[in-house]
Amino acid sequence: MPLQQELIEKALLAGKWDTSVVSSPMADLAKSVVDGDFGGALQSAFAKKVFTRPPTDTSPDTALFSPDVPITGDVATDDVIRLILAIACLHAFIQVNWTGPDLDFKVLDVLQVASDITEESLNQKAVSELACGGEPAYHLAQYAMLLRSAQMLLDVPSRHCPSLPWWKLRAAIINEQLLDEAVPIPPSILSALDPLTLAYADDPELSGRLELEKGLLQHTLSQDKLSAEYFIKAARATGMEYELTGALGKRTKFQQNELSQLVLLAESQLKLDEAVEDSASGAPASGGPVPETLQLNDDTLLEQTAFTASSPSAHARLSHLDPSSQPPLHPLDQSILLAMCLNVKNTSPVHGLTAEQMAPYVARVISHPRNWSVHTMALLLRARLESNRTRTVERATLQLQALIEQMPSADAPVAERLRYVHALPLPSKWEMERELARRFLSLGAVRSALDIFTRLEMWEDAVTCWQALEQRDMGVRIVRDLLEGRKAEAELVLARGKTATTDAHRARMDRARAAKLWCILGDLEPENAAAHYERAWAVSGETAGRAMRSLGGYHFARAQYHEAIACLNKAVAINPLLARSWFVLGCACMRVEEWADARAAFTRCVTIDEEDGESWSNLASMYMRMGAGDSADADAETPAVPFENKLLAFRALKQGLRSAYDKWRMWYNYMVVAVDVGELAEAARALGRVVEMRGAEGLDEDVLERLVTAITRAPAVDPAAAASTPNEGRALLRPVTHLLEDIVLPRVSSSPRVFRAYARLLTWESRWDDALKASMDAYRCSAAGTIQKSETDVEKWREAVRDVEDVVDALRNFGPRAKDAGPTKWRLQARSVVRTFMGRTEDVFGEEPEWSKVAEMLEELKNETKIEL
C-alpha cells in the first residue's frame, strides 16, 4: 500500500489530519472529511459520479445509486475515494443525530434522484432498510439515507483499503443504536479486524482505539465480561497506568478530620497534542470550548473531594502522583476510563459501593476537559451517578438538560466533536431526551415526561405516562389512533404500506412499525392481548420478535406451556440476544419436563449474562434431572443421576453464587450438590452461609454430621495431612471447626445433634475438656435433659433413657482424661444426672422394662465411687 494512502487512512481513523500528506484531489477530499466539511465532500466531483443513478436504470427495485461505479479509472484510487465518501456519509449522520450541530446540506443535494422523490420518502426508505433482526429502527432518525449510503459504499469489496473492516465495525455499532433491542452482528465483522490488530500494533493510539471499539461493541451487545477484557487491552495498548486506591481527604465543607477517600490515579503515555488547559478556566488551551460543567452549590458537599497534597499508598509507578493535582490525560485514555466505568456499573452487584467505584473514574476525566465529546460523556455519567442522591439529583437533572440543549449549538468544531465519538458510548439525541424524560418521570413530573415522549413519538413510554396518570384509556386511544391513521405517524406508516412497490425488504420493515403498535395495544388490553399479538405477528410478515416474545409471555402466565414454547422458540430464532426470552423459554420447558431443551435455554441465558444467578441455579437443576432415566439403575424407584451431571450442576451453582451471594436457596442447593460430589469443604462454606442468613432454621443437621464424620473417620495423627484432599481428615478440620464454633453454635443452642457432632469432633482432636462440656450441653437440650414430671409419652421417655446412657458413657470416657474433672468428679456428676432423671420420671415410668437399666446404671456408678474411695 502506498505511503500516502496509508497516512490518509490513519488520519481518517484518528480524526486528525497528518500534515505530511502530499496534496492531491484524493487527499484534499480526505482532509475535508477529517475537518468536518461533509457537505463539500459529498457534493464534490467524485461524489457526483458515485451518487448519480445511471440514466438508463429506471427500475424501481434497484438502489438510488450504484456504489461500485468506476470513478477515476484506477481501481485502488476508486476504493479509497469510495471509503472517504462512506466516512463522510457516516459522520454526517452521526453529526446530525448524535453530536450536532445541524447539517448545512440536504440529502437531495447529494443524491441525484428523480424529482418526485422527497427527503421524507428517502428517510422512510432508509429507516425501513436499517431495521434488522426483527427490531425496527427509530423512525425519527434524521437523514437516515446517509447511514444507508455509508453501508452500501462499505459493502463494496476492496483489496486496497485495509481499514475498511474497521469502518464496517463503526457503522454496525451506529446501526445497533438505532434499534429497539440489540441484535447479533455478522461474525465476519469482528474476524475481519484481526489483520488490523497486527498492522497497527506499533501505533499505540490506533491500537488502543481498535481494542476500545471492539469492547464498546461487546458492551452494546451486553457482553460485559468480553468488553472488560477489551478495555484492559486498550489501556495496555496506549500504555496508560491507572489504579483505584485511597487517599486522605475531605468530602464535606464542615468535615474536621481527613478520612480515606477513593481516588483514581492515572497517567498517560500518549503524547498530548494540545497545551495543558488553563487552570483558571478549566477549558483546553486549544481545541475549542467544552460543555458547561454545572456547579453543585450545596451547603454541605464540596464540589469535589479535597485530597491531602501527599502521595497515597499506591503502585510504585504511580506513587509520584499527587491525588490533588494529577496531570491531564490524553482524550483516548479518558475514553478508556469512561468505558471501564461502564463495566464497573454492569458487573458489580447492586449495592452502595457501585456508585462509589464509578465516581473516581468520572471525576478523573472531568477534572481535565480536553475534548467536547469526551467531556459530554463524562458529565452524562456523572449525572447518572448523582440521580439517586437527594443532594445531587437537582444538578443531575439540570446537567442532563444542559447537555441536550448545547448539542444544536456550533460552539465546538465538528471535527473535535467527532474525533473520539467512536471511542465513546455516547447516546443519540433522542436517547438522551428519553433519559431526561424518564428522569422527570422518576421525580413525579409525569406531564413533562409525557410531552417529551410524545414529541419523540416514543409511544410505549408515552403510554406508561398515561398509566401513571391513571388514564389508561387515553393510552389505548392514542395507539388506536395511530393504527387507524388518525395520527401523523400512523398515516405515514399506512401510506408507505399502501404505496405500490415491489421492494420486499422495505415493505417488511414498514410493517414492523405497525407491528410494534399492535404489541403495545396488546399490553394495554389484557383481555384482547393474544389477538393483538397475533395480529402484530401477521402484520410484520412473521418477522416481529417482539410479538412472539409478548405472546409467549402471555401463554406462560396462563400455564399454557406448550404454546409458550412454540412462540418463544420463534422469538429467539429472530433475536437470540435477549436473555429474558431464553429464561422464560427455559422455565416453560421445565414445566413440561423437557429437561434438555430447558438446559439449552438456560445455557444461552448465562452465555448472554454471566451475572444471572437465577439462570445458573435453574441450569444446575436441569443437570440434576437429566440423565437419570438413562442410568443403569433405571428400574429403581429413584434412578441415579450420573456423577458427570452432578459435577456440572455443582460448577453451575458455584458460578451463579458469584452474583447471587444473598440467595439462601442457591446456597442450600449448592450445599446439597457439593455433598453429593464430595466437595465437603465447599459444603461447609455453603452451610455456614445458609445459617448466617436464616439462623437455626437454615441448619441441615444431616449435612453437619456428615462433615464431622468425614473428619473423624480419618486417623487423628495423619503424617500425610499436608498432602490430603481438602474434603477429609485434618484438611477439612479448619472449615468445619469454623462452621461450628463461629457460625452454628452462636446461633443454635438447643440442638443435641449439633452438640454431639461437636463433641465427636473434639474427641477426634483429643480436646477432652471441651468434648466433655459439649456432651453435657447435648444432654441438657436432649429429651432427657428437658423431660418434665408431667410427661406421659413412653416413646419420648425411652429416647431419654438412651440420652442418659450416652451422657454417662461420655462422662466415663472423657472424665478420666479431662483436666478439670478429677479422679472422682465425673462419677459424681454421672450419679447426679441419673438420679435427677429417675426422680423426674419414676412416678410415671417406674414400671417400664427399661427402668431396670437406669437403676442398674445408678448402682454401678455407686459401686465404682466406693471402689475409688
Short mmCIF file of C-alpha atoms in Angstrom, two decimals, residues 516-726:
data_model
loop_
_atom_site.label_atom_id
_atom_site.label_comp_id
_atom_site.label_asym_id
_atom_site.label_seq_id
_atom_site.Cartn_x
_atom_site.Cartn_y
_atom_site.Cartn_z
CA LYS A 516 -44.87 -2.73 17.43
CA LEU A 517 -48.01 -0.63 17.88
CA TRP A 518 -50.15 -3.76 17.94
CA CYS A 519 -47.89 -5.18 20.64
CA ILE A 520 -48.28 -2.03 22.73
CA LEU A 521 -52.04 -2.29 22.33
CA GLY A 522 -51.83 -5.90 23.50
CA ASP A 523 -50.01 -4.75 26.63
CA LEU A 524 -52.74 -2.20 27.28
CA GLU A 525 -55.70 -4.54 26.70
CA PRO A 526 -55.01 -7.82 28.54
CA GLU A 527 -58.43 -9.13 27.66
CA ASN A 528 -57.57 -9.00 23.95
CA ALA A 529 -53.79 -9.36 24.29
CA ALA A 530 -53.43 -12.68 22.44
CA ALA A 531 -55.38 -11.42 19.44
CA HIS A 532 -53.35 -8.21 19.27
CA TYR A 533 -50.02 -10.05 19.49
CA GLU A 534 -51.09 -12.46 16.76
CA ARG A 535 -52.18 -9.50 14.65
CA ALA A 536 -48.74 -7.94 15.17
CA TRP A 537 -47.09 -11.18 14.05
CA ALA A 538 -49.24 -11.30 10.94
CA VAL A 539 -48.78 -7.60 10.11
CA SER A 540 -45.00 -7.93 10.33
CA GLY A 541 -44.95 -10.82 7.92
CA GLU A 542 -43.85 -13.11 10.78
CA THR A 543 -40.68 -11.13 11.47
CA ALA A 544 -41.57 -9.22 14.67
CA GLY A 545 -39.70 -10.82 17.53
CA ARG A 546 -41.49 -8.52 19.97
CA ALA A 547 -44.83 -10.08 19.00
CA MET A 548 -43.67 -13.62 19.73
CA ARG A 549 -41.95 -12.57 22.96
CA SER A 550 -45.15 -10.97 24.19
CA LEU A 551 -47.36 -13.85 23.07
CA GLY A 552 -45.01 -16.37 24.66
CA GLY A 553 -45.14 -14.48 27.95
CA TYR A 554 -48.94 -14.32 27.69
CA HIS A 555 -49.24 -18.10 27.33
CA PHE A 556 -46.68 -18.77 30.07
CA ALA A 557 -48.59 -16.63 32.57
CA ARG A 558 -51.66 -18.78 31.89
CA ALA A 559 -49.79 -22.09 32.28
CA GLN A 560 -50.13 -22.81 28.55
CA TYR A 561 -46.56 -24.03 28.39
CA HIS A 562 -46.54 -25.83 25.05
CA GLU A 563 -47.97 -22.75 23.33
CA ALA A 564 -45.44 -20.56 25.14
CA ILE A 565 -42.56 -22.77 23.98
CA ALA A 566 -43.70 -22.57 20.36
CA CYS A 567 -43.88 -18.76 20.47
CA LEU A 568 -40.62 -18.23 22.33
CA ASN A 569 -38.73 -20.56 20.01
CA LYS A 570 -39.74 -18.26 17.16
CA ALA A 571 -38.76 -15.19 19.17
CA VAL A 572 -35.24 -16.39 20.00
CA ALA A 573 -34.72 -17.54 16.43
CA ILE A 574 -35.32 -13.94 15.31
CA ASN A 575 -33.25 -12.26 18.04
CA PRO A 576 -31.14 -14.61 20.19
CA LEU A 577 -29.53 -11.82 22.26
CA LEU A 578 -32.39 -11.25 24.70
CA ALA A 579 -31.74 -13.24 27.88
CA ARG A 580 -35.27 -12.74 29.20
CA SER A 581 -36.79 -14.63 26.25
CA TRP A 582 -34.41 -17.55 26.81
CA PHE A 583 -35.19 -17.56 30.53
CA VAL A 584 -38.96 -17.76 30.09
CA LEU A 585 -38.44 -20.43 27.41
CA GLY A 586 -36.31 -22.45 29.83
CA CYS A 587 -38.93 -22.14 32.57
CA ALA A 588 -41.66 -23.29 30.18
CA CYS A 589 -39.59 -26.29 29.18
CA MET A 590 -39.06 -27.12 32.87
CA ARG A 591 -42.80 -27.15 33.47
CA VAL A 592 -43.34 -29.76 30.73
CA GLU A 593 -40.23 -31.71 31.82
CA GLU A 594 -38.29 -31.15 28.62
CA TRP A 595 -35.01 -31.08 30.53
CA ALA A 596 -32.61 -30.99 27.57
CA ASP A 597 -34.38 -28.04 25.95
CA ALA A 598 -34.55 -26.23 29.29
CA ARG A 599 -30.83 -26.78 29.81
CA ALA A 600 -30.09 -25.35 26.36
CA ALA A 601 -32.23 -22.28 27.12
CA PHE A 602 -30.60 -21.57 30.48
CA THR A 603 -27.18 -22.12 28.94
CA ARG A 604 -27.96 -19.33 26.49
CA CYS A 605 -29.10 -17.14 29.39
CA VAL A 606 -25.80 -17.43 31.23
CA THR A 607 -23.86 -17.04 27.99
CA ILE A 608 -25.55 -13.70 27.43
CA ASP A 609 -25.38 -12.61 31.07
CA GLU A 610 -22.87 -14.35 33.32
CA GLU A 611 -24.27 -12.45 36.31
CA ASP A 612 -27.69 -14.13 36.03
CA GLY A 613 -27.68 -16.17 39.23
CA GLU A 614 -31.22 -17.46 38.78
CA SER A 615 -30.39 -18.94 35.39
CA TRP A 616 -27.28 -20.62 36.82
CA SER A 617 -29.46 -22.14 39.54
CA ASN A 618 -32.01 -23.41 37.03
CA LEU A 619 -29.23 -24.76 34.83
CA ALA A 620 -27.88 -26.74 37.79
CA SER A 621 -31.38 -28.08 38.43
CA MET A 622 -31.56 -29.30 34.85
CA TYR A 623 -28.26 -31.15 35.17
CA MET A 624 -29.60 -32.87 38.29
CA ARG A 625 -32.67 -34.01 36.40
CA MET A 626 -31.09 -35.04 33.11
CA GLY A 627 -29.70 -38.50 32.51
CA ALA A 628 -31.38 -40.19 35.48
CA GLY A 629 -33.67 -42.22 33.26
CA ASP A 630 -30.72 -43.46 31.21
CA SER A 631 -28.75 -44.81 34.19
CA ALA A 632 -28.14 -48.49 34.89
CA ASP A 633 -30.43 -48.20 37.88
CA ALA A 634 -33.36 -47.04 35.77
CA ASP A 635 -35.68 -49.68 37.27
CA ALA A 636 -35.20 -48.32 40.77
CA GLU A 637 -37.79 -46.05 42.32
CA THR A 638 -35.30 -43.17 42.24
CA PRO A 639 -32.88 -43.57 39.30
CA ALA A 640 -29.38 -42.35 39.99
CA VAL A 641 -28.21 -39.08 38.45
CA PRO A 642 -24.89 -39.54 36.60
CA PHE A 643 -21.92 -38.15 38.51
CA GLU A 644 -20.92 -36.03 35.50
CA ASN A 645 -24.25 -34.22 35.68
CA LYS A 646 -23.86 -33.64 39.40
CA LEU A 647 -20.43 -32.16 38.80
CA LEU A 648 -21.82 -29.84 36.11
CA ALA A 649 -24.58 -28.77 38.47
CA PHE A 650 -22.00 -28.05 41.18
CA ARG A 651 -19.98 -25.86 38.80
CA ALA A 652 -23.10 -24.03 37.61
CA LEU A 653 -24.18 -23.20 41.14
CA LYS A 654 -20.67 -22.11 42.09
CA GLN A 655 -20.63 -19.70 39.15
CA GLY A 656 -24.11 -18.42 39.91
CA LEU A 657 -23.32 -17.66 43.55
CA ARG A 658 -20.84 -15.01 42.44
CA SER A 659 -23.78 -12.80 41.56
CA ALA A 660 -26.39 -14.25 43.94
CA TYR A 661 -24.48 -14.15 47.21
CA ASP A 662 -27.58 -13.27 49.22
CA LYS A 663 -29.84 -16.02 47.84
CA TRP A 664 -30.04 -18.61 50.60
CA ARG A 665 -31.86 -21.14 48.41
CA MET A 666 -28.97 -21.19 45.96
CA TRP A 667 -26.53 -21.68 48.82
CA TYR A 668 -28.66 -24.56 50.14
CA ASN A 669 -28.79 -26.24 46.73
CA TYR A 670 -25.06 -25.68 46.37
CA MET A 671 -24.51 -27.37 49.74
CA VAL A 672 -26.58 -30.42 48.78
CA VAL A 673 -24.85 -30.85 45.43
CA ALA A 674 -21.43 -30.23 46.99
CA VAL A 675 -22.03 -33.09 49.44
CA ASP A 676 -23.18 -35.25 46.55
CA VAL A 677 -19.99 -34.72 44.55
CA GLY A 678 -17.69 -34.93 47.58
CA GLU A 679 -16.76 -31.23 47.74
CA LEU A 680 -17.18 -31.15 51.51
CA ALA A 681 -15.12 -28.04 52.15
CA GLU A 682 -17.48 -26.13 49.85
CA ALA A 683 -20.44 -27.80 51.55
CA ALA A 684 -19.20 -26.48 54.92
CA ARG A 685 -18.88 -22.97 53.46
CA ALA A 686 -22.38 -23.17 51.95
CA LEU A 687 -23.95 -24.47 55.17
CA GLY A 688 -22.33 -21.64 57.08
CA ARG A 689 -23.72 -19.10 54.65
CA VAL A 690 -27.25 -20.53 54.94
CA VAL A 691 -27.10 -20.45 58.75
CA GLU A 692 -25.81 -16.86 58.65
CA MET A 693 -28.82 -15.83 56.59
CA ARG A 694 -31.54 -17.97 58.21
CA GLY A 695 -30.26 -18.81 61.67
CA ALA A 696 -31.25 -22.11 63.28
CA GLU A 697 -33.96 -22.58 60.66
CA GLY A 698 -31.32 -22.92 57.95
CA LEU A 699 -29.24 -25.60 59.69
CA ASP A 700 -29.17 -29.01 58.00
CA GLU A 701 -28.05 -31.33 60.81
CA ASP A 702 -27.61 -34.31 58.47
CA VAL A 703 -25.05 -32.39 56.42
CA LEU A 704 -23.29 -31.19 59.56
CA GLU A 705 -22.98 -34.73 60.89
CA ARG A 706 -21.69 -35.93 57.53
CA LEU A 707 -19.00 -33.25 57.56
CA VAL A 708 -17.88 -34.29 61.05
CA THR A 709 -17.87 -37.94 60.02
CA ALA A 710 -15.62 -37.13 57.04
CA ILE A 711 -13.09 -35.75 59.52
CA THR A 712 -13.34 -38.31 62.29
CA ARG A 713 -13.11 -41.39 60.05
CA ALA A 714 -9.55 -40.37 59.16
CA PRO A 715 -6.64 -41.00 61.55
CA ALA A 716 -6.23 -38.13 64.01
CA VAL A 717 -2.46 -38.25 63.57
CA ASP A 718 -2.00 -38.15 59.80
CA PRO A 719 1.58 -37.89 58.56
CA ALA A 720 0.30 -37.10 55.06
CA ALA A 721 -2.13 -34.42 56.23
CA ALA A 722 -0.35 -31.74 54.24
CA ALA A 723 -0.99 -33.66 51.03
CA SER A 724 -4.52 -34.80 51.86
CA THR A 725 -7.55 -33.63 49.93
CA PRO A 726 -9.49 -30.66 51.36
#
